[in-house]
Amino acid sequence: MAVVLPVYFSLRKTQLWLPWLTLASYFFYGWWNPYYLSLVIYSTFLDFGLVALMDHCPRERTKIDLKHRLFRLQFGDRVLKTAFLGAAIGALILLATALIGPPHVRPTLLVGSVLVFLMALGALFSSRRIWLWISLINNLALLLFFKYGRFVIENLNAVLTGLHVRIVARPIEFYAVRVDLPAAGGHLVFQPFNR
């Protein structure tokens, strides 16, 4: 804090204040636990990419000829066409990998394939609303899993034990690291929607 605030106040009238605060938050999370730095960077880049894709969508809802877009790939915007093709192929690859891959990564791959499929729909319909929903779903899923996943598992085990049910859910581990986010983890989830 002793370094971040003075630099922020000196940069606040320039365009460098936002990159400075972004780098400071990366340093904070990386110092606390380097594993979570990858989550913060992932969320930042996904939100940045989704906003960039929103800029290629019309502000007003327009009628779209889905036949031409889907079967002839006539989009009118190269970025949306590239996003659609990349997301559709990526979703198919993730889905195929989830079906034939190792059982312990199947849920993650299925969730990833749904997220990437939603991205293909966003490009297909040129919809800012779909891009916003993707960002919301992604950020809330990160928050719920990493902040409240252990809480849900522990309470589920307590209820099942109280009901004398022998099924016990295993604790959530992320590459053999206990999953807990710091108290400000929720701040990072809702920060992209502040503007």
C-alpha atoms as a printed R data frame, in Angstrom:
    type eleno elety resid chain resno       x       y       z
1   ATOM     1    CA   MET     A     1   0.000   0.000   0.000
2   ATOM     2    CA   ALA     A     2   2.883   2.337   0.751
3   ATOM     3    CA   VAL     A     3   3.978   2.154  -2.890
4   ATOM     4    CA   VAL     A     4   0.661   1.595  -4.687
5   ATOM     5    CA   LEU     A     5  -1.249   4.654  -3.451
6   ATOM     6    CA   PRO     A     6   1.406   7.335  -4.094
7   ATOM     7    CA   VAL     A     7   2.038   5.997  -7.606
8   ATOM     8    CA   TYR     A     8  -1.718   5.807  -8.226
9   ATOM     9    CA   PHE     A     9  -2.225   9.426  -7.135
10  ATOM    10    CA   SER     A    10   0.619  10.567  -9.364
11  ATOM    11    CA   LEU     A    11  -0.852   8.661 -12.346
12  ATOM    12    CA   ARG     A    12  -4.574   9.275 -11.851
13  ATOM    13    CA   LYS     A    13  -4.750  12.099 -14.418
14  ATOM    14    CA   THR     A    14  -3.017   9.977 -17.048
15  ATOM    15    CA   GLN     A    15  -4.072   6.839 -18.865
16  ATOM    16    CA   LEU     A    16  -1.545   4.777 -16.919
17  ATOM    17    CA   TRP     A    17  -3.529   4.551 -13.670
18  ATOM    18    CA   LEU     A    18  -5.536   1.498 -14.745
19  ATOM    19    CA   PRO     A    19  -2.522  -0.567 -15.914
20  ATOM    20    CA   TRP     A    20  -0.760   0.417 -12.684
21  ATOM    21    CA   LEU     A    21  -3.623  -0.826 -10.495
22  ATOM    22    CA   THR     A    22  -3.917  -3.983 -12.612
23  ATOM    23    CA   LEU     A    23  -0.223  -4.774 -12.167
24  ATOM    24    CA   ALA     A    24  -0.435  -3.979  -8.444
25  ATOM    25    CA   SER     A    25  -3.356  -6.378  -8.009
26  ATOM    26    CA   TYR     A    26  -1.477  -9.043  -9.997
27  ATOM    27    CA   PHE     A    27   1.486  -8.576  -7.671
28  ATOM    28    CA   PHE     A    28  -0.768  -8.763  -4.602
29  ATOM    29    CA   TYR     A    29  -2.420 -12.025  -5.664
30  ATOM    30    CA   GLY     A    30   0.831 -13.501  -6.947
31  ATOM    31    CA   TRP     A    31   2.558 -12.721  -3.678
32  ATOM    32    CA   TRP     A    32  -0.273 -14.190  -1.627
33  ATOM    33    CA   ASN     A    33  -0.486 -17.384  -3.681
34  ATOM    34    CA   PRO     A    34   1.038 -17.762  -7.169
35  ATOM    35    CA   TYR     A    35  -1.625 -20.297  -8.186
36  ATOM    36    CA   TYR     A    36  -4.329 -17.630  -8.000
37  ATOM    37    CA   LEU     A    37  -2.408 -15.270 -10.222
38  ATOM    38    CA   SER     A    38  -3.327 -17.479 -13.163
39  ATOM    39    CA   LEU     A    39  -7.041 -17.137 -12.265
40  ATOM    40    CA   VAL     A    40  -6.847 -13.352 -12.075
41  ATOM    41    CA   ILE     A    41  -4.951 -13.144 -15.371
42  ATOM    42    CA   TYR     A    42  -7.414 -15.550 -17.027
43  ATOM    43    CA   SER     A    43 -10.406 -13.521 -15.856
44  ATOM    44    CA   THR     A    44  -8.813 -10.236 -16.926
45  ATOM    45    CA   PHE     A    45  -7.930 -11.439 -20.417
46  ATOM    46    CA   LEU     A    46 -11.300 -13.134 -20.962
47  ATOM    47    CA   ASP     A    47 -13.191  -9.990 -19.952
48  ATOM    48    CA   PHE     A    48 -10.920  -7.818 -22.088
49  ATOM    49    CA   GLY     A    49 -11.480 -10.106 -25.085
50  ATOM    50    CA   LEU     A    50 -15.233 -10.183 -24.568
51  ATOM    51    CA   VAL     A    51 -15.416  -6.391 -24.429
52  ATOM    52    CA   ALA     A    52 -13.325  -6.216 -27.611
53  ATOM    53    CA   LEU     A    53 -15.793  -8.588 -29.274
54  ATOM    54    CA   MET     A    54 -18.694  -6.476 -28.024
55  ATOM    55    CA   ASP     A    55 -17.215  -3.560 -29.939
56  ATOM    56    CA   HIS     A    56 -17.716  -5.520 -33.158
57  ATOM    57    CA   CYS     A    57 -21.413  -6.108 -32.486
58  ATOM    58    CA   PRO     A    58 -24.059  -3.560 -33.465
59  ATOM    59    CA   ARG     A    59 -25.423  -1.495 -30.591
60  ATOM    60    CA   GLU     A    60 -29.012  -2.040 -31.666
61  ATOM    61    CA   ARG     A    61 -30.535  -5.435 -32.257
62  ATOM    62    CA   THR     A    62 -30.562  -6.195 -35.949
63  ATOM    63    CA   LYS     A    63 -32.179  -9.023 -37.864
64  ATOM    64    CA   ILE     A    64 -29.620 -11.626 -38.828
65  ATOM    65    CA   ASP     A    65 -29.866 -14.184 -41.602
66  ATOM    66    CA   LEU     A    66 -28.740 -17.261 -39.683
67  ATOM    67    CA   LYS     A    67 -28.694 -19.502 -42.768
68  ATOM    68    CA   HIS     A    68 -26.114 -17.320 -44.480
69  ATOM    69    CA   ARG     A    69 -24.071 -16.986 -41.322
70  ATOM    70    CA   LEU     A    70 -24.160 -20.634 -40.330
71  ATOM    71    CA   PHE     A    71 -23.896 -22.414 -43.669
72  ATOM    72    CA   ARG     A    72 -22.119 -19.859 -45.870
73  ATOM    73    CA   LEU     A    73 -20.150 -18.118 -43.115
74  ATOM    74    CA   GLN     A    74 -21.198 -14.656 -44.318
75  ATOM    75    CA   PHE     A    75 -20.741 -12.463 -41.276
76  ATOM    76    CA   GLY     A    76 -19.851  -9.022 -42.594
77  ATOM    77    CA   ASP     A    77 -17.209  -8.718 -39.853
78  ATOM    78    CA   ARG     A    78 -13.966 -10.698 -39.981
79  ATOM    79    CA   VAL     A    79 -13.446 -10.597 -36.235
80  ATOM    80    CA   LEU     A    80 -16.862 -12.112 -35.486
81  ATOM    81    CA   LYS     A    81 -16.368 -14.727 -38.208
82  ATOM    82    CA   THR     A    82 -12.976 -15.685 -36.765
83  ATOM    83    CA   ALA     A    83 -14.424 -15.735 -33.239
84  ATOM    84    CA   PHE     A    84 -17.286 -17.969 -34.382
85  ATOM    85    CA   LEU     A    85 -15.044 -20.449 -36.194
86  ATOM    86    CA   GLY     A    86 -12.484 -20.555 -33.390
87  ATOM    87    CA   ALA     A    87 -15.099 -20.940 -30.666
88  ATOM    88    CA   ALA     A    88 -17.118 -23.580 -32.571
89  ATOM    89    CA   ILE     A    89 -14.025 -25.677 -33.314
90  ATOM    90    CA   GLY     A    90 -12.740 -25.171 -29.758
91  ATOM    91    CA   ALA     A    91 -16.079 -26.241 -28.254
92  ATOM    92    CA   LEU     A    92 -16.109 -29.398 -30.374
93  ATOM    93    CA   ILE     A    93 -12.528 -30.243 -29.396
94  ATOM    94    CA   LEU     A    94 -13.268 -29.678 -25.697
95  ATOM    95    CA   LEU     A    95 -16.440 -31.758 -25.910
96  ATOM    96    CA   ALA     A    96 -14.647 -34.628 -27.678
97  ATOM    97    CA   THR     A    97 -11.818 -34.487 -25.155
98  ATOM    98    CA   ALA     A    98 -14.349 -34.527 -22.307
99  ATOM    99    CA   LEU     A    99 -16.028 -37.619 -23.739
100 ATOM   100    CA   ILE     A   100 -12.841 -39.619 -24.320
101 ATOM   101    CA   GLY     A   101 -10.455 -37.979 -21.864
102 ATOM   102    CA   PRO     A   102  -9.513 -38.958 -18.331
103 ATOM   103    CA   PRO     A   103 -12.486 -39.065 -15.945
104 ATOM   104    CA   HIS     A   104 -10.978 -36.622 -13.432
105 ATOM   105    CA   VAL     A   105 -10.895 -33.751 -15.965
106 ATOM   106    CA   ARG     A   106 -14.231 -34.420 -17.674
107 ATOM   107    CA   PRO     A   107 -16.309 -31.971 -15.596
108 ATOM   108    CA   THR     A   108 -13.821 -29.175 -16.212
109 ATOM   109    CA   LEU     A   109 -13.738 -29.878 -19.939
110 ATOM   110    CA   LEU     A   110 -17.542 -30.001 -20.142
111 ATOM   111    CA   VAL     A   111 -17.866 -26.639 -18.396
112 ATOM   112    CA   GLY     A   112 -15.175 -25.237 -20.677
113 ATOM   113    CA   SER     A   113 -16.959 -26.552 -23.757
114 ATOM   114    CA   VAL     A   114 -20.232 -24.899 -22.652
115 ATOM   115    CA   LEU     A   115 -18.438 -21.582 -22.109
116 ATOM   116    CA   VAL     A   116 -16.740 -21.759 -25.514
117 ATOM   117    CA   PHE     A   117 -20.027 -22.828 -27.172
118 ATOM   118    CA   LEU     A   118 -21.674 -19.725 -25.677
119 ATOM   119    CA   MET     A   119 -18.862 -17.688 -27.222
120 ATOM   120    CA   ALA     A   120 -19.687 -19.201 -30.616
121 ATOM   121    CA   LEU     A   121 -23.332 -18.221 -30.115
122 ATOM   122    CA   GLY     A   122 -22.287 -14.688 -29.209
123 ATOM   123    CA   ALA     A   123 -20.388 -14.404 -32.485
124 ATOM   124    CA   LEU     A   124 -23.136 -16.099 -34.500
125 ATOM   125    CA   PHE     A   125 -25.852 -13.738 -33.268
126 ATOM   126    CA   SER     A   126 -23.535 -10.678 -32.984
127 ATOM   127    CA   SER     A   127 -25.017 -10.147 -29.550
128 ATOM   128    CA   ARG     A   128 -23.500  -7.889 -26.928
129 ATOM   129    CA   ARG     A   129 -25.917  -9.381 -24.427
130 ATOM   130    CA   ILE     A   130 -24.541 -12.909 -24.935
131 ATOM   131    CA   TRP     A   131 -20.968 -11.647 -24.473
132 ATOM   132    CA   LEU     A   132 -22.030  -9.956 -21.218
133 ATOM   133    CA   TRP     A   133 -23.731 -13.151 -19.989
134 ATOM   134    CA   ILE     A   134 -20.594 -15.157 -20.763
135 ATOM   135    CA   SER     A   135 -18.535 -12.774 -18.664
136 ATOM   136    CA   LEU     A   136 -21.056 -12.863 -15.805
137 ATOM   137    CA   ILE     A   137 -21.332 -16.663 -15.825
138 ATOM   138    CA   ASN     A   138 -17.580 -17.128 -15.989
139 ATOM   139    CA   ASN     A   139 -16.788 -14.697 -13.185
140 ATOM   140    CA   LEU     A   140 -19.577 -15.918 -10.919
141 ATOM   141    CA   ALA     A   141 -18.570 -19.548 -11.524
142 ATOM   142    CA   LEU     A   142 -15.004 -18.712 -10.524
143 ATOM   143    CA   LEU     A   143 -16.228 -16.964  -7.392
144 ATOM   144    CA   LEU     A   144 -18.648 -19.724  -6.408
145 ATOM   145    CA   PHE     A   145 -16.185 -22.550  -6.997
146 ATOM   146    CA   PHE     A   146 -13.087 -21.043  -5.446
147 ATOM   147    CA   LYS     A   147 -14.774 -19.119  -2.657
148 ATOM   148    CA   TYR     A   148 -17.692 -21.342  -1.643
149 ATOM   149    CA   GLY     A   149 -16.862 -24.798  -3.023
150 ATOM   150    CA   ARG     A   150 -15.278 -26.086   0.185
151 ATOM   151    CA   PHE     A   151 -18.145 -24.622   2.233
152 ATOM   152    CA   VAL     A   152 -20.722 -26.500   0.145
153 ATOM   153    CA   ILE     A   153 -18.764 -29.787   0.307
154 ATOM   154    CA   GLU     A   154 -18.293 -29.594   4.089
155 ATOM   155    CA   ASN     A   155 -21.965 -28.805   4.714
156 ATOM   156    CA   LEU     A   156 -23.092 -31.490   2.279
157 ATOM   157    CA   ASN     A   157 -20.967 -34.023   4.153
158 ATOM   158    CA   ALA     A   158 -22.414 -32.868   7.489
159 ATOM   159    CA   VAL     A   159 -25.997 -33.209   6.233
160 ATOM   160    CA   LEU     A   160 -25.330 -36.637   4.689
161 ATOM   161    CA   THR     A   161 -23.631 -37.841   7.854
162 ATOM   162    CA   GLY     A   162 -26.595 -36.589   9.912
163 ATOM   163    CA   LEU     A   163 -28.948 -38.531   7.630
164 ATOM   164    CA   HIS     A   164 -26.741 -41.636   7.971
165 ATOM   165    CA   VAL     A   165 -25.979 -41.696   4.252
166 ATOM   166    CA   ARG     A   166 -22.651 -43.312   3.376
167 ATOM   167    CA   ILE     A   167 -21.873 -41.076   0.364
168 ATOM   168    CA   VAL     A   168 -19.154 -38.604   1.268
169 ATOM   169    CA   ALA     A   169 -18.064 -35.854  -1.085
170 ATOM   170    CA   ARG     A   170 -14.321 -35.391  -1.289
171 ATOM   171    CA   PRO     A   171 -12.782 -32.006  -0.478
172 ATOM   172    CA   ILE     A   172 -11.945 -29.807  -3.421
173 ATOM   173    CA   GLU     A   173  -8.267 -29.757  -4.292
174 ATOM   174    CA   PHE     A   174  -6.707 -27.781  -7.119
175 ATOM   175    CA   TYR     A   175  -3.423 -29.450  -8.055
176 ATOM   176    CA   ALA     A   176  -2.974 -30.575  -4.442
177 ATOM   177    CA   VAL     A   177  -3.431 -27.009  -3.170
178 ATOM   178    CA   ARG     A   178  -6.269 -26.146  -0.849
179 ATOM   179    CA   VAL     A   179  -8.724 -23.884  -2.640
180 ATOM   180    CA   ASP     A   180  -9.484 -20.634  -0.834
181 ATOM   181    CA   LEU     A   181  -9.511 -17.128  -2.238
182 ATOM   182    CA   PRO     A   182  -8.734 -14.059  -0.142
183 ATOM   183    CA   ALA     A   183 -11.535 -11.842   1.086
184 ATOM   184    CA   ALA     A   184 -11.154  -9.505  -1.909
185 ATOM   185    CA   GLY     A   185 -11.799 -12.302  -4.416
186 ATOM   186    CA   GLY     A   186 -15.375 -11.147  -4.868
187 ATOM   187    CA   HIS     A   187 -14.113  -7.661  -5.694
188 ATOM   188    CA   LEU     A   188 -12.231  -9.021  -8.698
189 ATOM   189    CA   VAL     A   189 -15.344 -10.793  -9.960
190 ATOM   190    CA   PHE     A   190 -17.551  -7.713  -9.881
191 ATOM   191    CA   GLN     A   191 -14.920  -5.156 -10.932
192 ATOM   192    CA   PRO     A   192 -15.478  -5.639 -14.712
193 ATOM   193    CA   PHE     A   193 -19.152  -4.685 -14.333
194 ATOM   194    CA   ASN     A   194 -18.460  -1.441 -12.497
195 ATOM   195    CA   ARG     A   195 -18.317   0.774 -15.573
